[in-house]
Amino acid sequence: MAYAEGLNILVVDPEESVVLEYKELLGDAGHHVQATTEVALAVEEVKNGRFPLVVLDVSPPVEERLELLAKLRATDSDICVITTTAAPDAATAVRVLKIGALDYLSKPVPPEELQHVVDQAIREKGLLVDLETRLNQVLGERLRALRNGLGLTLKQVANRTGLSVSLISQIELGKSAASLSTLHKLSTALQVKLTYFFETL
């Protein structure tokens, strides 16, 4: 999935090879990844508020890692934590999820599974806006600014274009994508070039 900008992700894992693997995988997906094998640094990094998502290893010693997970969640209740472990068991999985982790993955984590869970976190937690959503928002803002600048109501624009008031409203709110045909009708009715909607994008 393509995003307007990358997400700041903190990877905390005692295995250097895993840290490098996750850093490369998530970096290639366009995210900004900081990785550390020093578990103690995680809370300080989260306190700085730079990381909305953490990939945290909770392999034994389990109690120490669960305590860290609880500290992370206490430091920032909105933080999204994906946990991994080399020693999966049901009891730990239940505890991890109760503390508030998004997922509990068994190592070695297949690259496509980690990417899928990160994408899921982004969607479910609203951590990033994807490019299509951002484009719809910008087009909607420009249409609304133009219409308001001309002192026109939605109904007046609808009459000029033959489009429904509902569709124009949805486009202005960024909830509907406008086809090129629709944008052409709008630009003609509002007497601007079609390129007005795409300048500086």
JSON list of C-alpha atoms in Angstrom, two decimals:
[
{"chain": "A", "resi": 1, "resn": "MET", "atom": "CA", "xyz": [0.00, 0.00, 0.00]},
{"chain": "A", "resi": 2, "resn": "ALA", "atom": "CA", "xyz": [1.32, 3.49, -0.86]},
{"chain": "A", "resi": 3, "resn": "TYR", "atom": "CA", "xyz": [1.24, 6.22, 1.75]},
{"chain": "A", "resi": 4, "resn": "ALA", "atom": "CA", "xyz": [1.68, 9.97, 1.54]},
{"chain": "A", "resi": 5, "resn": "GLU", "atom": "CA", "xyz": [4.61, 9.69, 3.93]},
{"chain": "A", "resi": 6, "resn": "GLY", "atom": "CA", "xyz": [6.34, 6.99, 5.92]},
{"chain": "A", "resi": 7, "resn": "LEU", "atom": "CA", "xyz": [5.55, 6.06, 9.50]},
{"chain": "A", "resi": 8, "resn": "ASN", "atom": "CA", "xyz": [8.11, 6.31, 12.31]},
{"chain": "A", "resi": 9, "resn": "ILE", "atom": "CA", "xyz": [8.54, 2.76, 13.60]},
{"chain": "A", "resi": 10, "resn": "LEU", "atom": "CA", "xyz": [10.68, 1.60, 16.52]},
{"chain": "A", "resi": 11, "resn": "VAL", "atom": "CA", "xyz": [11.95, -2.00, 16.38]},
{"chain": "A", "resi": 12, "resn": "VAL", "atom": "CA", "xyz": [13.12, -3.46, 19.71]},
{"chain": "A", "resi": 13, "resn": "ASP", "atom": "CA", "xyz": [14.71, -6.90, 19.49]},
{"chain": "A", "resi": 14, "resn": "PRO", "atom": "CA", "xyz": [17.80, -8.43, 21.15]},
{"chain": "A", "resi": 15, "resn": "GLU", "atom": "CA", "xyz": [18.81, -10.21, 17.92]},
{"chain": "A", "resi": 16, "resn": "GLU", "atom": "CA", "xyz": [20.93, -8.00, 15.66]},
{"chain": "A", "resi": 17, "resn": "SER", "atom": "CA", "xyz": [20.02, -10.03, 12.56]},
{"chain": "A", "resi": 18, "resn": "VAL", "atom": "CA", "xyz": [16.29, -9.57, 13.22]},
{"chain": "A", "resi": 19, "resn": "VAL", "atom": "CA", "xyz": [16.75, -5.84, 13.82]},
{"chain": "A", "resi": 20, "resn": "LEU", "atom": "CA", "xyz": [18.53, -5.48, 10.47]},
{"chain": "A", "resi": 21, "resn": "GLU", "atom": "CA", "xyz": [15.92, -7.60, 8.65]},
{"chain": "A", "resi": 22, "resn": "TYR", "atom": "CA", "xyz": [12.95, -5.62, 9.99]},
{"chain": "A", "resi": 23, "resn": "LYS", "atom": "CA", "xyz": [14.71, -2.32, 9.41]},
{"chain": "A", "resi": 24, "resn": "GLU", "atom": "CA", "xyz": [15.33, -3.20, 5.76]},
{"chain": "A", "resi": 25, "resn": "LEU", "atom": "CA", "xyz": [11.83, -4.62, 5.17]},
{"chain": "A", "resi": 26, "resn": "LEU", "atom": "CA", "xyz": [9.95, -1.71, 6.73]},
{"chain": "A", "resi": 27, "resn": "GLY", "atom": "CA", "xyz": [12.37, 0.85, 5.30]},
{"chain": "A", "resi": 28, "resn": "ASP", "atom": "CA", "xyz": [11.80, -0.54, 1.79]},
{"chain": "A", "resi": 29, "resn": "ALA", "atom": "CA", "xyz": [8.06, -0.04, 2.38]},
{"chain": "A", "resi": 30, "resn": "GLY", "atom": "CA", "xyz": [8.71, 3.68, 2.86]},
{"chain": "A", "resi": 31, "resn": "HIS", "atom": "CA", "xyz": [8.73, 3.83, 6.65]},
{"chain": "A", "resi": 32, "resn": "HIS", "atom": "CA", "xyz": [11.32, 5.53, 8.86]},
{"chain": "A", "resi": 33, "resn": "VAL", "atom": "CA", "xyz": [12.71, 2.82, 11.10]},
{"chain": "A", "resi": 34, "resn": "GLN", "atom": "CA", "xyz": [14.84, 3.11, 14.20]},
{"chain": "A", "resi": 35, "resn": "ALA", "atom": "CA", "xyz": [15.97, -0.20, 15.56]},
{"chain": "A", "resi": 36, "resn": "THR", "atom": "CA", "xyz": [17.69, -1.15, 18.78]},
{"chain": "A", "resi": 37, "resn": "THR", "atom": "CA", "xyz": [18.81, -4.28, 20.58]},
{"chain": "A", "resi": 38, "resn": "GLU", "atom": "CA", "xyz": [18.77, -2.29, 23.85]},
{"chain": "A", "resi": 39, "resn": "VAL", "atom": "CA", "xyz": [15.39, -2.96, 25.42]},
{"chain": "A", "resi": 40, "resn": "ALA", "atom": "CA", "xyz": [15.90, -0.26, 28.07]},
{"chain": "A", "resi": 41, "resn": "LEU", "atom": "CA", "xyz": [16.02, 2.47, 25.39]},
{"chain": "A", "resi": 42, "resn": "ALA", "atom": "CA", "xyz": [12.50, 1.74, 24.18]},
{"chain": "A", "resi": 43, "resn": "VAL", "atom": "CA", "xyz": [10.62, 3.62, 26.92]},
{"chain": "A", "resi": 44, "resn": "GLU", "atom": "CA", "xyz": [12.78, 6.73, 26.49]},
{"chain": "A", "resi": 45, "resn": "GLU", "atom": "CA", "xyz": [12.22, 6.71, 22.73]},
{"chain": "A", "resi": 46, "resn": "VAL", "atom": "CA", "xyz": [8.46, 6.38, 23.20]},
{"chain": "A", "resi": 47, "resn": "LYS", "atom": "CA", "xyz": [8.45, 9.18, 25.80]},
{"chain": "A", "resi": 48, "resn": "ASN", "atom": "CA", "xyz": [9.85, 11.48, 23.12]},
{"chain": "A", "resi": 49, "resn": "GLY", "atom": "CA", "xyz": [6.65, 10.80, 21.17]},
{"chain": "A", "resi": 50, "resn": "ARG", "atom": "CA", "xyz": [8.34, 10.02, 17.89]},
{"chain": "A", "resi": 51, "resn": "PHE", "atom": "CA", "xyz": [7.07, 6.48, 17.40]},
{"chain": "A", "resi": 52, "resn": "PRO", "atom": "CA", "xyz": [3.37, 5.69, 16.98]},
{"chain": "A", "resi": 53, "resn": "LEU", "atom": "CA", "xyz": [4.24, 2.05, 16.24]},
{"chain": "A", "resi": 54, "resn": "VAL", "atom": "CA", "xyz": [6.66, -0.32, 18.00]},
{"chain": "A", "resi": 55, "resn": "VAL", "atom": "CA", "xyz": [7.65, -3.86, 16.99]},
{"chain": "A", "resi": 56, "resn": "LEU", "atom": "CA", "xyz": [8.67, -5.45, 20.30]},
{"chain": "A", "resi": 57, "resn": "ASP", "atom": "CA", "xyz": [10.22, -8.85, 20.95]},
{"chain": "A", "resi": 58, "resn": "VAL", "atom": "CA", "xyz": [8.65, -10.53, 24.01]},
{"chain": "A", "resi": 59, "resn": "SER", "atom": "CA", "xyz": [10.73, -13.71, 23.97]},
{"chain": "A", "resi": 60, "resn": "PRO", "atom": "CA", "xyz": [11.99, -14.94, 27.36]},
{"chain": "A", "resi": 61, "resn": "PRO", "atom": "CA", "xyz": [12.60, -13.44, 29.84]},
{"chain": "A", "resi": 62, "resn": "VAL", "atom": "CA", "xyz": [8.85, -12.98, 29.38]},
{"chain": "A", "resi": 63, "resn": "GLU", "atom": "CA", "xyz": [8.11, -11.12, 32.64]},
{"chain": "A", "resi": 64, "resn": "GLU", "atom": "CA", "xyz": [10.72, -8.48, 31.86]},
{"chain": "A", "resi": 65, "resn": "ARG", "atom": "CA", "xyz": [9.32, -7.98, 28.34]},
{"chain": "A", "resi": 66, "resn": "LEU", "atom": "CA", "xyz": [5.70, -7.84, 29.51]},
{"chain": "A", "resi": 67, "resn": "GLU", "atom": "CA", "xyz": [6.72, -5.22, 32.05]},
{"chain": "A", "resi": 68, "resn": "LEU", "atom": "CA", "xyz": [8.30, -3.23, 29.23]},
{"chain": "A", "resi": 69, "resn": "LEU", "atom": "CA", "xyz": [5.14, -3.59, 27.13]},
{"chain": "A", "resi": 70, "resn": "ALA", "atom": "CA", "xyz": [3.06, -2.30, 30.05]},
{"chain": "A", "resi": 71, "resn": "LYS", "atom": "CA", "xyz": [5.46, 0.65, 30.49]},
{"chain": "A", "resi": 72, "resn": "LEU", "atom": "CA", "xyz": [5.21, 1.51, 26.80]},
{"chain": "A", "resi": 73, "resn": "ARG", "atom": "CA", "xyz": [1.41, 1.48, 26.96]},
{"chain": "A", "resi": 74, "resn": "ALA", "atom": "CA", "xyz": [1.46, 3.54, 30.18]},
{"chain": "A", "resi": 75, "resn": "THR", "atom": "CA", "xyz": [3.80, 6.08, 28.58]},
{"chain": "A", "resi": 76, "resn": "ASP", "atom": "CA", "xyz": [1.56, 6.48, 25.54]},
{"chain": "A", "resi": 77, "resn": "SER", "atom": "CA", "xyz": [-1.85, 4.80, 25.58]},
{"chain": "A", "resi": 78, "resn": "ASP", "atom": "CA", "xyz": [-2.29, 5.47, 21.85]},
{"chain": "A", "resi": 79, "resn": "ILE", "atom": "CA", "xyz": [0.89, 3.66, 20.86]},
{"chain": "A", "resi": 80, "resn": "CYS", "atom": "CA", "xyz": [0.44, 0.62, 18.67]},
{"chain": "A", "resi": 81, "resn": "VAL", "atom": "CA", "xyz": [2.64, -2.35, 19.64]},
{"chain": "A", "resi": 82, "resn": "ILE", "atom": "CA", "xyz": [3.17, -5.47, 17.54]},
{"chain": "A", "resi": 83, "resn": "THR", "atom": "CA", "xyz": [4.85, -8.21, 19.56]},
{"chain": "A", "resi": 84, "resn": "THR", "atom": "CA", "xyz": [7.05, -11.05, 18.31]},
{"chain": "A", "resi": 85, "resn": "THR", "atom": "CA", "xyz": [8.41, -14.09, 20.11]},
{"chain": "A", "resi": 86, "resn": "ALA", "atom": "CA", "xyz": [10.72, -17.03, 19.52]},
{"chain": "A", "resi": 87, "resn": "ALA", "atom": "CA", "xyz": [8.86, -19.01, 22.20]},
{"chain": "A", "resi": 88, "resn": "PRO", "atom": "CA", "xyz": [5.12, -18.66, 21.57]},
{"chain": "A", "resi": 89, "resn": "ASP", "atom": "CA", "xyz": [2.62, -19.91, 24.10]},
{"chain": "A", "resi": 90, "resn": "ALA", "atom": "CA", "xyz": [-1.09, -19.30, 24.63]},
{"chain": "A", "resi": 91, "resn": "ALA", "atom": "CA", "xyz": [-0.81, -17.87, 28.15]},
{"chain": "A", "resi": 92, "resn": "THR", "atom": "CA", "xyz": [1.68, -15.21, 27.08]},
{"chain": "A", "resi": 93, "resn": "ALA", "atom": "CA", "xyz": [-0.40, -14.41, 24.00]},
{"chain": "A", "resi": 94, "resn": "VAL", "atom": "CA", "xyz": [-3.44, -13.73, 26.20]},
{"chain": "A", "resi": 95, "resn": "ARG", "atom": "CA", "xyz": [-1.43, -11.52, 28.56]},
{"chain": "A", "resi": 96, "resn": "VAL", "atom": "CA", "xyz": [0.17, -9.58, 25.70]},
{"chain": "A", "resi": 97, "resn": "LEU", "atom": "CA", "xyz": [-3.19, -8.86, 24.11]},
{"chain": "A", "resi": 98, "resn": "LYS", "atom": "CA", "xyz": [-4.72, -7.89, 27.47]},
{"chain": "A", "resi": 99, "resn": "ILE", "atom": "CA", "xyz": [-1.96, -5.33, 27.99]},
{"chain": "A", "resi": 100, "resn": "GLY", "atom": "CA", "xyz": [-2.93, -3.85, 24.65]},
{"chain": "A", "resi": 101, "resn": "ALA", "atom": "CA", "xyz": [-0.66, -5.23, 21.94]},
{"chain": "A", "resi": 102, "resn": "LEU", "atom": "CA", "xyz": [-2.18, -5.33, 18.47]},
{"chain": "A", "resi": 103, "resn": "ASP", "atom": "CA", "xyz": [-0.75, -8.75, 17.59]},
{"chain": "A", "resi": 104, "resn": "TYR", "atom": "CA", "xyz": [1.47, -11.58, 18.81]},
{"chain": "A", "resi": 105, "resn": "LEU", "atom": "CA", "xyz": [3.62, -13.08, 16.03]},
{"chain": "A", "resi": 106, "resn": "SER", "atom": "CA", "xyz": [5.78, -16.20, 16.11]},
{"chain": "A", "resi": 107, "resn": "LYS", "atom": "CA", "xyz": [9.38, -15.94, 14.95]},
{"chain": "A", "resi": 108, "resn": "PRO", "atom": "CA", "xyz": [10.70, -16.21, 12.40]},
{"chain": "A", "resi": 109, "resn": "VAL", "atom": "CA", "xyz": [8.05, -13.78, 11.15]},
{"chain": "A", "resi": 110, "resn": "PRO", "atom": "CA", "xyz": [7.57, -14.06, 7.37]},
{"chain": "A", "resi": 111, "resn": "PRO", "atom": "CA", "xyz": [8.23, -10.63, 5.78]},
{"chain": "A", "resi": 112, "resn": "GLU", "atom": "CA", "xyz": [4.80, -10.53, 4.13]},
{"chain": "A", "resi": 113, "resn": "GLU", "atom": "CA", "xyz": [3.10, -11.25, 7.48]},
{"chain": "A", "resi": 114, "resn": "LEU", "atom": "CA", "xyz": [4.94, -8.44, 9.26]},
{"chain": "A", "resi": 115, "resn": "GLN", "atom": "CA", "xyz": [4.13, -6.04, 6.41]},
{"chain": "A", "resi": 116, "resn": "HIS", "atom": "CA", "xyz": [0.47, -7.12, 6.49]},
{"chain": "A", "resi": 117, "resn": "VAL", "atom": "CA", "xyz": [0.20, -6.53, 10.25]},
{"chain": "A", "resi": 118, "resn": "VAL", "atom": "CA", "xyz": [1.89, -3.10, 9.95]},
{"chain": "A", "resi": 119, "resn": "ASP", "atom": "CA", "xyz": [-0.55, -2.16, 7.15]},
{"chain": "A", "resi": 120, "resn": "GLN", "atom": "CA", "xyz": [-3.43, -3.40, 9.32]},
{"chain": "A", "resi": 121, "resn": "ALA", "atom": "CA", "xyz": [-2.21, -1.25, 12.22]},
{"chain": "A", "resi": 122, "resn": "ILE", "atom": "CA", "xyz": [-1.98, 1.79, 9.97]},
{"chain": "A", "resi": 123, "resn": "ARG", "atom": "CA", "xyz": [-5.53, 1.26, 8.70]},
{"chain": "A", "resi": 124, "resn": "GLU", "atom": "CA", "xyz": [-7.19, 0.35, 11.99]},
{"chain": "A", "resi": 125, "resn": "LYS", "atom": "CA", "xyz": [-5.42, 2.94, 14.12]},
{"chain": "A", "resi": 126, "resn": "GLY", "atom": "CA", "xyz": [-5.39, 5.69, 11.50]},
{"chain": "A", "resi": 127, "resn": "LEU", "atom": "CA", "xyz": [-1.62, 6.08, 11.83]},
{"chain": "A", "resi": 128, "resn": "LEU", "atom": "CA", "xyz": [-1.15, 7.34, 8.27]},
{"chain": "A", "resi": 129, "resn": "VAL", "atom": "CA", "xyz": [-3.23, 8.62, 5.41]},
{"chain": "A", "resi": 130, "resn": "ASP", "atom": "CA", "xyz": [-2.80, 6.71, 2.16]},
{"chain": "A", "resi": 131, "resn": "LEU", "atom": "CA", "xyz": [-2.13, 8.61, -1.06]},
{"chain": "A", "resi": 132, "resn": "GLU", "atom": "CA", "xyz": [-5.61, 8.13, -2.52]},
{"chain": "A", "resi": 133, "resn": "THR", "atom": "CA", "xyz": [-7.28, 9.45, 0.63]},
{"chain": "A", "resi": 134, "resn": "ARG", "atom": "CA", "xyz": [-4.93, 12.43, 0.75]},
{"chain": "A", "resi": 135, "resn": "LEU", "atom": "CA", "xyz": [-5.57, 13.21, -2.94]},
{"chain": "A", "resi": 136, "resn": "ASN", "atom": "CA", "xyz": [-9.34, 13.08, -2.36]},
{"chain": "A", "resi": 137, "resn": "GLN", "atom": "CA", "xyz": [-8.96, 15.45, 0.61]},
{"chain": "A", "resi": 138, "resn": "VAL", "atom": "CA", "xyz": [-6.88, 17.97, -1.37]},
{"chain": "A", "resi": 139, "resn": "LEU", "atom": "CA", "xyz": [-9.24, 17.92, -4.37]},
{"chain": "A", "resi": 140, "resn": "GLY", "atom": "CA", "xyz": [-12.21, 18.37, -2.04]},
{"chain": "A", "resi": 141, "resn": "GLU", "atom": "CA", "xyz": [-10.58, 21.29, -0.23]},
{"chain": "A", "resi": 142, "resn": "ARG", "atom": "CA", "xyz": [-9.77, 23.01, -3.53]},
{"chain": "A", "resi": 143, "resn": "LEU", "atom": "CA", "xyz": [-13.27, 22.50, -4.89]},
{"chain": "A", "resi": 144, "resn": "ARG", "atom": "CA", "xyz": [-14.87, 23.88, -1.71]},
{"chain": "A", "resi": 145, "resn": "ALA", "atom": "CA", "xyz": [-12.49, 26.89, -1.63]},
{"chain": "A", "resi": 146, "resn": "LEU", "atom": "CA", "xyz": [-13.25, 27.66, -5.28]},
{"chain": "A", "resi": 147, "resn": "ARG", "atom": "CA", "xyz": [-17.02, 27.31, -4.84]},
{"chain": "A", "resi": 148, "resn": "ASN", "atom": "CA", "xyz": [-17.01, 29.47, -1.70]},
{"chain": "A", "resi": 149, "resn": "GLY", "atom": "CA", "xyz": [-14.78, 32.05, -3.40]},
{"chain": "A", "resi": 150, "resn": "LEU", "atom": "CA", "xyz": [-17.35, 32.36, -6.18]},
{"chain": "A", "resi": 151, "resn": "GLY", "atom": "CA", "xyz": [-20.17, 32.60, -3.64]},
{"chain": "A", "resi": 152, "resn": "LEU", "atom": "CA", "xyz": [-21.95, 29.55, -5.05]},
{"chain": "A", "resi": 153, "resn": "THR", "atom": "CA", "xyz": [-24.11, 27.02, -3.21]},
{"chain": "A", "resi": 154, "resn": "LEU", "atom": "CA", "xyz": [-23.86, 23.28, -3.78]},
{"chain": "A", "resi": 155, "resn": "LYS", "atom": "CA", "xyz": [-27.22, 23.45, -5.56]},
{"chain": "A", "resi": 156, "resn": "GLN", "atom": "CA", "xyz": [-25.97, 26.13, -7.96]},
{"chain": "A", "resi": 157, "resn": "VAL", "atom": "CA", "xyz": [-22.88, 24.08, -8.83]},
{"chain": "A", "resi": 158, "resn": "ALA", "atom": "CA", "xyz": [-25.09, 21.00, -9.29]},
{"chain": "A", "resi": 159, "resn": "ASN", "atom": "CA", "xyz": [-27.33, 22.94, -11.71]},
{"chain": "A", "resi": 160, "resn": "ARG", "atom": "CA", "xyz": [-24.32, 24.14, -13.71]},
{"chain": "A", "resi": 161, "resn": "THR", "atom": "CA", "xyz": [-22.69, 20.72, -13.97]},
{"chain": "A", "resi": 162, "resn": "GLY", "atom": "CA", "xyz": [-25.58, 18.27, -14.08]},
{"chain": "A", "resi": 163, "resn": "LEU", "atom": "CA", "xyz": [-24.01, 16.49, -11.10]},
{"chain": "A", "resi": 164, "resn": "SER", "atom": "CA", "xyz": [-25.95, 15.68, -7.94]},
{"chain": "A", "resi": 165, "resn": "VAL", "atom": "CA", "xyz": [-25.63, 17.85, -4.83]},
{"chain": "A", "resi": 166, "resn": "SER", "atom": "CA", "xyz": [-24.81, 14.67, -2.91]},
{"chain": "A", "resi": 167, "resn": "LEU", "atom": "CA", "xyz": [-21.87, 13.78, -5.19]},
{"chain": "A", "resi": 168, "resn": "ILE", "atom": "CA", "xyz": [-20.42, 17.30, -5.07]},
{"chain": "A", "resi": 169, "resn": "SER", "atom": "CA", "xyz": [-20.75, 17.32, -1.28]},
{"chain": "A", "resi": 170, "resn": "GLN", "atom": "CA", "xyz": [-19.02, 13.92, -1.00]},
{"chain": "A", "resi": 171, "resn": "ILE", "atom": "CA", "xyz": [-16.17, 15.15, -3.23]},
{"chain": "A", "resi": 172, "resn": "GLU", "atom": "CA", "xyz": [-15.75, 18.31, -1.15]},
{"chain": "A", "resi": 173, "resn": "LEU", "atom": "CA", "xyz": [-15.58, 16.23, 2.03]},
{"chain": "A", "resi": 174, "resn": "GLY", "atom": "CA", "xyz": [-12.94, 13.97, 0.46]},
{"chain": "A", "resi": 175, "resn": "LYS", "atom": "CA", "xyz": [-15.23, 10.96, 0.86]},
{"chain": "A", "resi": 176, "resn": "SER", "atom": "CA", "xyz": [-15.63, 10.27, -2.87]},
{"chain": "A", "resi": 177, "resn": "ALA", "atom": "CA", "xyz": [-13.06, 10.16, -5.63]},
{"chain": "A", "resi": 178, "resn": "ALA", "atom": "CA", "xyz": [-13.87, 12.43, -8.55]},
{"chain": "A", "resi": 179, "resn": "SER", "atom": "CA", "xyz": [-13.45, 10.99, -12.04]},
{"chain": "A", "resi": 180, "resn": "LEU", "atom": "CA", "xyz": [-11.69, 13.07, -14.70]},
{"chain": "A", "resi": 181, "resn": "SER", "atom": "CA", "xyz": [-15.05, 13.52, -16.39]},
{"chain": "A", "resi": 182, "resn": "THR", "atom": "CA", "xyz": [-16.53, 14.91, -13.17]},
{"chain": "A", "resi": 183, "resn": "LEU", "atom": "CA", "xyz": [-13.54, 17.21, -12.60]},
{"chain": "A", "resi": 184, "resn": "HIS", "atom": "CA", "xyz": [-13.86, 18.44, -16.20]},
{"chain": "A", "resi": 185, "resn": "LYS", "atom": "CA", "xyz": [-17.52, 19.32, -15.62]},
{"chain": "A", "resi": 186, "resn": "LEU", "atom": "CA", "xyz": [-16.64, 21.11, -12.39]},
{"chain": "A", "resi": 187, "resn": "SER", "atom": "CA", "xyz": [-13.73, 23.04, -13.88]},
{"chain": "A", "resi": 188, "resn": "THR", "atom": "CA", "xyz": [-15.84, 24.12, -16.87]},
{"chain": "A", "resi": 189, "resn": "ALA", "atom": "CA", "xyz": [-18.75, 25.22, -14.66]},
{"chain": "A", "resi": 190, "resn": "LEU", "atom": "CA", "xyz": [-16.45, 27.08, -12.26]},
{"chain": "A", "resi": 191, "resn": "GLN", "atom": "CA", "xyz": [-14.38, 28.58, -15.10]},
{"chain": "A", "resi": 192, "resn": "VAL", "atom": "CA", "xyz": [-10.96, 27.26, -14.11]},
{"chain": "A", "resi": 193, "resn": "LYS", "atom": "CA", "xyz": [-8.52, 25.02, -15.92]},
{"chain": "A", "resi": 194, "resn": "LEU", "atom": "CA", "xyz": [-8.67, 21.34, -15.03]},
{"chain": "A", "resi": 195, "resn": "THR", "atom": "CA", "xyz": [-5.06, 21.66, -13.84]},
{"chain": "A", "resi": 196, "resn": "TYR", "atom": "CA", "xyz": [-6.26, 23.90, -10.97]},
{"chain": "A", "resi": 197, "resn": "PHE", "atom": "CA", "xyz": [-7.18, 20.79, -9.01]},
{"chain": "A", "resi": 198, "resn": "PHE", "atom": "CA", "xyz": [-3.75, 19.19, -9.45]},
{"chain": "A", "resi": 199, "resn": "GLU", "atom": "CA", "xyz": [-1.32, 22.10, -9.03]},
{"chain": "A", "resi": 200, "resn": "THR", "atom": "CA", "xyz": [1.59, 21.34, -6.65]},
{"chain": "A", "resi": 201, "resn": "LEU", "atom": "CA", "xyz": [0.39, 17.77, -6.03]}
]
